[in-house]
Coordinates of N, CA and C in Angstrom, one line a residue:
X1 N -36.7 8.9 6.6 CA -36.0 7.9 6.8 C -34.8 7.9 7.1
X2 N -34.6 7.2 8.2 CA -32.3 7.9 8.7 C -31.5 6.6 8.1
X3 N -30.9 6.6 7.4 CA -30.6 5.3 7.5 C -28.6 5.5 7.1
X4 N -28.2 4.9 7.5 CA -26.4 4.7 7.2 C -25.7 5.0 5.7
X5 N -25.3 5.7 5.4 CA -24.7 5.4 4.0 C -23.3 4.2 4.2
X6 N -23.4 3.1 3.7 CA -22.7 2.5 2.9 C -20.6 2.8 3.2
X7 N -20.7 4.3 1.4 CA -20.0 4.4 1.7 C -19.2 4.8 2.1
X8 N -19.7 6.2 4.1 CA -19.2 6.7 4.3 C -19.3 5.7 5.6
X9 N -19.1 4.8 6.2 CA -19.2 3.6 6.8 C -18.0 2.8 6.8
X10 N -17.3 3.0 5.0 CA -16.4 2.0 4.3 C -15.5 2.7 4.8
X11 N -16.0 4.3 4.3 CA -14.8 5.3 3.9 C -13.7 5.7 5.3
X12 N -15.1 5.6 6.7 CA -14.4 5.7 8.1 C -13.8 3.9 8.3
X13 N -14.1 2.7 8.3 CA -13.0 1.8 8.3 C -11.6 1.9 7.4
X14 N -11.5 2.7 7.2 CA -10.4 2.6 6.1 C -9.6 3.3 6.5
X15 N -10.0 4.4 7.3 CA -9.5 5.7 8.0 C -9.1 5.0 9.1
X16 N -9.7 4.3 10.0 CA -9.3 3.4 11.1 C -8.3 2.7 11.1
X17 N -8.5 1.7 10.2 CA -7.8 0.9 9.8 C -6.1 1.3 9.2
X18 N -6.4 2.7 8.3 CA -4.8 3.2 7.5 C -4.4 4.0 8.8
X19 N -4.7 4.5 9.6 CA -4.2 4.7 11.2 C -3.6 3.8 11.8
X20 N -4.1 2.8 12.3 CA -3.7 1.5 12.4 C -1.9 0.8 12.1
X21 N -2.0 1.0 10.8 CA -1.1 0.4 10.3 C 0.2 1.6 10.2
X22 N -0.3 2.9 9.5 CA 1.0 4.4 9.7 C 1.6 4.0 10.8
X23 N 0.4 3.9 12.0 CA 1.2 3.9 13.2 C 2.3 2.8 13.3
X24 N 1.8 1.8 12.8 CA 2.5 0.5 12.8 C 3.7 1.0 12.5
X25 N 4.0 1.0 11.2 CA 5.2 1.7 10.2 C 6.0 2.9 10.4
X26 N 5.4 3.1 11.0 CA 5.8 4.9 11.6 C 7.2 4.4 12.1
X27 N 7.9 3.5 12.4 CA 9.2 3.4 13.1 C 10.4 2.8 12.4
X28 N 9.9 2.8 10.6 CA 10.1 2.2 9.5 C 10.7 3.6 8.5
X29 N 9.8 4.6 9.2 CA 9.9 5.8 8.4 C 8.7 5.8 6.7
X30 N 7.6 4.8 6.4 CA 7.3 4.7 5.8 C 5.4 4.8 6.3
X31 N 4.7 5.2 5.2 CA 3.3 5.4 5.7 C 2.0 3.8 4.9
X32 N 1.6 3.1 5.2 CA 0.9 2.1 4.8 C 1.0 1.8 3.3
X33 N 0.7 3.7 2.8 CA 0.9 3.8 1.6 C 1.9 3.0 0.4
X34 N 2.8 4.1 1.3 CA 4.1 3.2 0.7 C 4.7 1.8 0.9
X35 N 4.5 1.9 1.6 CA 4.0 0.5 2.0 C 4.5 -1.2 1.1
X36 N 3.3 -0.4 0.6 CA 2.2 -1.4 -0.5 C 2.6 -1.1 -2.0
X37 N 3.1 0.2 -2.0 CA 3.9 0.6 -3.3 C 4.7 -0.2 -3.3
X38 N 6.0 -0.1 -2.0 CA 7.5 -0.9 -2.6 C 6.9 -2.4 -2.5
X39 N 6.4 -3.1 -1.5 CA 5.7 -4.3 -1.8 C 5.4 -4.8 -3.5
X40 N 4.7 -3.7 -3.6 CA 4.7 -4.1 -5.7 C 5.2 -4.1 -6.0
X41 N 6.2 -3.4 -6.4 CA 7.3 -2.7 -6.8 C 8.5 -4.4 -6.6
X42 N 8.9 -4.4 -5.4 CA 9.1 -5.5 -5.4 C 9.2 -7.0 -5.6
X43 N 8.1 -7.1 -5.7 CA 7.1 -8.2 -6.4 C 7.0 -7.9 -8.2
X44 N 7.2 -7.0 -8.8 CA 7.5 -6.9 -9.9 C 8.3 -6.4 -10.4
X45 N 9.5 -6.3 -9.8 CA 10.9 -6.4 -10.2 C 11.2 -4.5 -11.3
X46 N 11.7 -4.8 -12.5 CA 11.7 -3.6 -12.9 C 10.3 -3.1 -13.4
X47 N 9.0 -1.7 -13.5 CA 8.2 -1.8 -14.5 C 8.2 0.1 -14.2
X48 N 7.3 0.2 -15.5 CA 7.2 1.6 -15.5 C 6.4 2.5 -14.6
X49 N 6.0 3.3 -14.9 CA 5.2 4.2 -13.7 C 3.7 3.2 -13.8
X50 N 3.8 3.5 -15.6 CA 1.8 3.0 -15.7 C 1.7 2.0 -15.3
X51 N 2.9 0.7 -16.0 CA 2.4 -0.6 -15.2 C 2.5 -0.4 -13.3
X52 N 2.9 0.1 -12.6 CA 3.0 0.6 -11.3 C 1.9 0.8 -10.7
X53 N 1.5 1.6 -12.1 CA 0.3 2.6 -11.7 C -1.6 1.4 -11.5
X54 N -1.5 0.7 -12.7 CA -2.0 -0.4 -12.7 C -2.5 -2.0 -11.9
X55 N -0.6 -1.9 -11.0 CA -0.5 -2.8 -10.0 C -1.2 -2.2 -9.0
X56 N -0.9 -1.2 -8.5 CA -1.6 -0.6 -7.4 C -3.5 0.4 -7.6
X57 N -3.6 0.2 -8.6 CA -4.8 0.3 -9.2 C -5.4 2.3 -8.2
X58 N -4.1 3.0 -8.8 CA -4.4 4.5 -8.9 C -3.7 5.0 -10.1
X59 N -4.5 5.4 -10.2 CA -4.5 6.7 -12.0 C -2.8 6.7 -12.0
X60 N -2.7 7.2 -13.0 CA -0.6 7.8 -13.1 C -0.3 8.8 -12.4
X61 N -1.6 9.5 -12.2 CA -0.4 11.6 -11.6 C -0.5 10.9 -10.4
X62 N -1.2 10.1 -9.8 CA -1.1 9.7 -8.0 C 0.4 9.0 -8.0
X63 N 0.1 7.7 -8.7 CA 1.8 6.4 -9.2 C 2.6 8.3 -9.1
X64 N 2.6 8.9 -9.4 CA 3.8 9.2 -10.5 C 4.3 10.1 -9.1
X65 N 3.4 10.7 -8.6 CA 3.9 11.7 -6.9 C 4.3 11.1 -6.5
X66 N 3.5 9.3 -6.5 CA 4.2 8.8 -5.0 C 5.4 8.4 -5.4
X67 N 5.9 7.9 -6.1 CA 7.2 7.1 -6.9 C 8.1 9.1 -6.3
X68 N 7.9 9.4 -6.2 CA 8.9 11.0 -6.6 C 9.3 11.2 -5.3
X69 N 8.3 11.1 -4.0 CA 8.0 10.7 -2.6 C 9.2 9.9 -2.8
X70 N 9.5 8.6 -2.8 CA 9.9 7.6 -2.5 C 11.4 7.2 -3.2
X71 N 11.3 8.5 -4.2 CA 12.6 8.2 -4.6 C 13.4 9.3 -3.9
X72 N 13.0 10.7 -3.2 CA 14.0 11.3 -2.7 C 14.1 10.5 -1.2
X73 N 13.6 9.7 -1.0 CA 13.4 8.8 0.4 C 14.6 8.1 0.2
X74 N 15.3 8.0 -1.3 CA 16.3 6.4 -1.4 C 15.6 5.2 -1.3
X75 N 14.1 5.3 -1.2 CA 14.3 4.1 -1.7 C 13.3 3.0 -2.9
X76 N 13.3 3.9 -3.8 CA 12.8 3.9 -5.1 C 14.3 4.3 -6.4
X77 N 14.6 3.6 -7.3 CA 15.7 3.9 -8.9 C 14.9 3.9 -9.4
X78 N 15.0 5.3 -10.6 CA 13.9 5.7 -11.6 C 14.9 5.6 -13.0
X79 N 15.6 4.6 -13.8 CA 16.0 4.9 -14.8 C 15.1 5.4 -16.5
X80 N 15.6 5.7 -16.9 CA 15.0 6.0 -18.4 C 14.7 4.9 -19.3
X81 N 13.8 4.8 -19.6 CA 14.0 3.0 -20.4 C 13.8 3.3 -21.6
X82 N 12.9 2.3 -22.3 CA 13.6 2.1 -24.1 C 12.5 3.3 -24.5
X83 N 11.7 3.7 -24.2 CA 10.9 4.9 -24.7 C 11.4 6.0 -23.5
X84 N 11.9 7.2 -23.7 CA 12.6 8.0 -23.4 C 11.4 8.8 -22.0
X85 N 9.7 8.8 -22.8 CA 9.0 9.1 -22.4 C 9.0 7.9 -21.2
X86 N 9.1 7.9 -20.2 CA 9.0 6.6 -19.7 C 10.0 6.3 -18.7
X87 N 10.4 6.7 -17.9 CA 11.1 5.7 -16.3 C 10.9 4.0 -16.1
X88 N 12.3 3.9 -16.2 CA 12.0 2.1 -15.7 C 11.7 2.3 -14.0
X89 N 11.3 2.0 -13.1 CA 11.5 2.0 -11.6 C 12.0 0.2 -11.4
X90 N 12.9 0.4 -10.1 CA 13.0 -0.6 -9.4 C 13.5 -0.1 -7.9
X91 N 13.1 -1.2 -6.7 CA 13.6 -0.6 -5.7 C 15.2 -0.6 -5.0
X92 N 14.9 0.1 -4.5 CA 16.6 0.4 -4.3 C 17.1 -0.4 -2.6
X93 N 18.2 -0.8 -2.7 CA 18.8 -1.5 -1.4 C 17.8 -0.8 0.1
X94 N 18.4 0.3 0.1 CA 17.7 1.2 1.2 C 16.0 0.6 1.2
X95 N 15.6 0.7 -0.2 CA 13.5 0.1 -0.3 C 13.4 -1.4 0.4
X96 N 14.6 -2.4 -0.1 CA 14.2 -3.2 0.4 C 14.6 -3.6 2.0
X97 N 15.9 -2.7 2.4 CA 15.9 -2.8 3.6 C 14.3 -2.6 4.8
X98 N 14.2 -1.7 3.8 CA 12.5 -0.6 4.8 C 11.4 -1.9 4.8
X99 N 11.5 -2.8 3.3 CA 10.6 -3.6 3.5 C 10.5 -5.2 4.2
X100 N 12.1 -4.9 4.5 CA 12.1 -6.2 5.8 C 11.7 -6.0 7.0
X101 N 12.5 -4.2 6.9 CA 12.3 -3.5 8.8 C 10.5 -3.9 8.8
X102 N 10.1 -3.5 7.7 CA 8.5 -2.6 8.5 C 7.6 -4.1 8.1
X103 N 8.3 -5.8 7.5 CA 7.7 -6.6 7.8 C 6.7 -6.6 8.4
X104 N 7.9 -7.2 10.1 CA 7.0 -7.5 11.0 C 6.0 -6.3 11.8
X105 N 5.9 -5.5 11.8 CA 5.1 -4.6 11.6 C 3.7 -4.1 11.3
X106 N 3.7 -4.8 10.0 CA 2.9 -4.7 9.3 C 1.8 -6.4 9.5
X107 N 2.9 -7.5 9.7 CA 1.8 -8.0 10.4 C 1.4 -7.9 11.5
X108 N 1.9 -7.3 12.4 CA 1.6 -7.0 13.8 C 0.2 -6.3 13.6
X109 N -0.1 -5.4 12.7 CA -0.9 -4.6 12.2 C -2.0 -5.7 12.0
X110 N -1.7 -6.2 11.0 CA -2.5 -7.8 10.2 C -3.2 -8.2 11.5
X111 N -2.5 -8.6 11.8 CA -3.0 -9.4 13.8 C -4.3 -8.7 14.7
X112 N -3.8 -7.3 14.6 CA -4.6 -6.5 15.7 C -5.9 -6.3 14.6
X113 N -6.1 -6.7 13.3 CA -7.2 -5.7 13.0 C -8.0 -7.7 13.0
X114 N -7.0 -9.0 13.0 CA -7.6 -9.9 12.7 C -8.4 -10.4 14.4
X115 N -7.9 -9.6 15.4 CA -7.8 -9.4 16.6 C -9.1 -9.3 16.8
X116 N -9.8 -7.8 16.1 CA -10.3 -6.9 16.4 C -11.3 -7.0 16.2
X117 N -11.8 -7.9 14.5 CA -12.5 -8.3 14.1 C -13.2 -9.6 14.3
X118 N -11.8 -10.8 14.8 CA -12.4 -12.1 14.6 C -12.1 -12.6 13.3
X119 N -11.5 -13.9 13.0 CA -10.8 -14.4 11.7 C -11.8 -14.0 10.6
X120 N -13.5 -14.9 10.5 CA -14.5 -14.9 10.1 C -14.1 -13.9 9.1
X121 N -14.7 -12.6 9.8 CA -14.9 -11.4 9.6 C -13.6 -10.4 9.2
X122 N -13.0 -11.2 9.6 CA -11.3 -10.3 8.5 C -11.6 -11.0 7.2
X123 N -11.6 -12.4 7.3 CA -11.4 -13.2 6.2 C -12.7 -12.6 4.9
X124 N -13.8 -12.1 5.3 CA -14.8 -11.5 4.8 C -14.6 -10.1 4.0
X125 N -13.6 -9.1 5.4 CA -13.0 -8.1 4.5 C -12.0 -8.4 3.8
X126 N -11.1 -9.2 3.7 CA -10.6 -9.7 2.5 C -11.1 -9.3 1.2
X127 N -12.3 -10.2 1.5 CA -13.1 -10.3 0.4 C -14.4 -9.6 -0.6
X128 N -14.0 -8.5 0.7 CA -15.2 -7.3 0.5 C -15.1 -6.4 -1.6
X129 N -13.9 -5.9 -1.4 CA -13.6 -5.8 -2.8 C -13.9 -6.4 -3.6
X130 N -13.8 -7.8 -3.8 CA -13.5 -8.4 -5.0 C -15.0 -8.2 -5.5
X131 N -16.2 -8.5 -3.4 CA -17.5 -8.2 -4.3 C -18.0 -7.3 -4.8
X132 N -17.3 -5.9 -4.7 CA -17.8 -4.8 -5.3 C -17.5 -4.9 -6.7

Protein backbone atom coordinates (compact mmCIF):
# COMPACT_ATOMS: atom_id res chain seq x y z
CA UNK A 1 0.00 0.00 0.00
CA UNK A 2 1.34 3.40 -0.95
CA UNK A 3 0.46 6.31 1.34
CA UNK A 4 1.81 9.75 2.09
CA UNK A 5 3.57 10.40 5.37
CA UNK A 6 1.99 13.23 7.37
CA UNK A 7 5.31 14.10 8.96
CA UNK A 8 7.13 14.40 5.63
CA UNK A 9 4.33 16.51 4.18
CA UNK A 10 4.42 18.87 7.15
CA UNK A 11 8.21 19.11 7.07
CA UNK A 12 8.18 19.90 3.35
CA UNK A 13 5.54 22.58 3.88
CA UNK A 14 7.52 24.00 6.80
CA UNK A 15 10.69 24.24 4.69
CA UNK A 16 8.82 26.04 1.91
CA UNK A 17 7.15 28.47 4.31
CA UNK A 18 10.41 29.11 6.17
CA UNK A 19 12.20 29.84 2.89
CA UNK A 20 9.53 32.37 1.98
CA UNK A 21 9.94 34.21 5.32
CA UNK A 22 13.73 33.96 5.23
CA UNK A 23 13.76 35.54 1.79
CA UNK A 24 11.42 38.31 2.96
CA UNK A 25 13.58 39.08 6.03
CA UNK A 26 16.97 38.80 4.30
CA UNK A 27 17.16 42.54 3.66
CA UNK A 28 17.17 43.24 7.42
CA UNK A 29 19.87 40.64 8.05
CA UNK A 30 17.97 37.98 10.00
CA UNK A 31 16.15 34.76 9.26
CA UNK A 32 12.72 33.73 10.49
CA UNK A 33 14.05 31.85 13.54
CA UNK A 34 16.04 34.88 14.65
CA UNK A 35 13.19 37.30 13.97
CA UNK A 36 10.76 35.11 15.92
CA UNK A 37 13.12 34.87 18.88
CA UNK A 38 13.58 38.64 18.89
CA UNK A 39 9.80 39.12 18.85
CA UNK A 40 9.33 36.78 21.80
CA UNK A 41 12.10 38.57 23.68
CA UNK A 42 10.51 41.94 22.91
CA UNK A 43 7.16 40.77 24.31
CA UNK A 44 8.72 39.21 27.40
CA UNK A 45 11.07 42.04 28.32
CA UNK A 46 14.04 40.82 30.34
CA UNK A 47 14.10 37.03 30.67
CA UNK A 48 16.51 34.22 31.35
CA UNK A 49 17.62 31.83 28.63
CA UNK A 50 15.56 29.13 30.33
CA UNK A 51 12.43 31.29 30.18
CA UNK A 52 13.11 32.28 26.57
CA UNK A 53 13.50 28.57 25.76
CA UNK A 54 10.08 27.92 27.24
CA UNK A 55 8.54 30.81 25.29
CA UNK A 56 10.13 29.63 22.03
CA UNK A 57 9.34 25.98 22.72
CA UNK A 58 12.99 25.03 22.16
CA UNK A 59 15.44 23.16 24.33
CA UNK A 60 17.76 25.34 26.38
CA UNK A 61 20.93 24.42 24.49
CA UNK A 62 19.38 25.39 21.13
CA UNK A 63 18.18 28.67 22.59
CA UNK A 64 21.60 29.34 24.08
CA UNK A 65 23.33 28.81 20.72
CA UNK A 66 20.81 31.07 18.97
CA UNK A 67 21.18 33.77 21.62
CA UNK A 68 24.98 33.74 21.18
CA UNK A 69 24.49 34.47 17.46
CA UNK A 70 22.03 37.28 18.24
CA UNK A 71 24.51 38.72 20.76
CA UNK A 72 27.32 38.69 18.18
CA UNK A 73 24.97 40.48 15.78
CA UNK A 74 24.36 43.13 18.45
CA UNK A 75 20.62 42.39 18.64
CA UNK A 76 20.47 40.98 22.17
CA UNK A 77 22.17 42.00 25.39
CA UNK A 78 22.95 39.47 28.12
CA UNK A 79 23.83 40.47 31.67
CA UNK A 80 24.53 38.29 34.66
CA UNK A 81 21.32 37.61 36.54
CA UNK A 82 20.79 37.30 40.28
CA UNK A 83 21.75 33.65 39.88
CA UNK A 84 25.24 33.94 38.35
CA UNK A 85 24.67 30.69 36.47
CA UNK A 86 22.03 32.26 34.23
CA UNK A 87 22.12 35.45 32.19
CA UNK A 88 19.23 37.85 31.80
CA UNK A 89 18.50 38.71 28.19
CA UNK A 90 17.05 41.85 26.71
CA UNK A 91 16.60 43.31 23.26
CA UNK A 92 19.23 45.87 22.27
CA UNK A 93 18.44 49.13 20.51
CA UNK A 94 19.67 47.55 17.28
CA UNK A 95 17.44 44.53 17.93
CA UNK A 96 14.41 46.82 18.25
CA UNK A 97 15.41 48.49 14.99
CA UNK A 98 15.60 45.12 13.20
CA UNK A 99 12.12 44.25 14.47
CA UNK A 100 10.73 47.58 13.29
CA UNK A 101 12.40 47.27 9.89
CA UNK A 102 11.47 43.61 9.52
CA UNK A 103 7.80 43.92 10.46
CA UNK A 104 6.55 45.00 7.01
CA UNK A 105 8.64 42.26 5.34
CA UNK A 106 7.22 39.67 7.74
CA UNK A 107 3.71 40.96 7.03
CA UNK A 108 4.26 40.62 3.26
CA UNK A 109 5.29 36.99 3.81
CA UNK A 110 2.13 36.44 5.88
CA UNK A 111 0.03 37.96 3.11
CA UNK A 112 1.74 35.76 0.51
CA UNK A 113 0.94 32.61 2.49
CA UNK A 114 -2.69 33.68 2.82
CA UNK A 115 -2.84 34.50 -0.89
CA UNK A 116 -1.50 31.05 -1.79
CA UNK A 117 -3.70 29.13 0.65
CA UNK A 118 -6.79 31.31 0.87
CA UNK A 119 -8.00 32.77 4.14
CA UNK A 120 -9.87 29.67 5.34
CA UNK A 121 -6.92 27.31 4.82
CA UNK A 122 -4.52 29.87 6.31
CA UNK A 123 -6.64 29.97 9.49
CA UNK A 124 -6.61 26.16 9.54
CA UNK A 125 -2.83 26.25 9.28
CA UNK A 126 -2.68 28.50 12.35
CA UNK A 127 -4.74 26.04 14.38
CA UNK A 128 -2.88 22.95 13.19
CA UNK A 129 -0.16 23.12 15.87
CA UNK A 130 -2.76 23.53 18.60
CA UNK A 131 -4.75 20.55 17.34
CA UNK A 132 -1.74 18.25 17.38
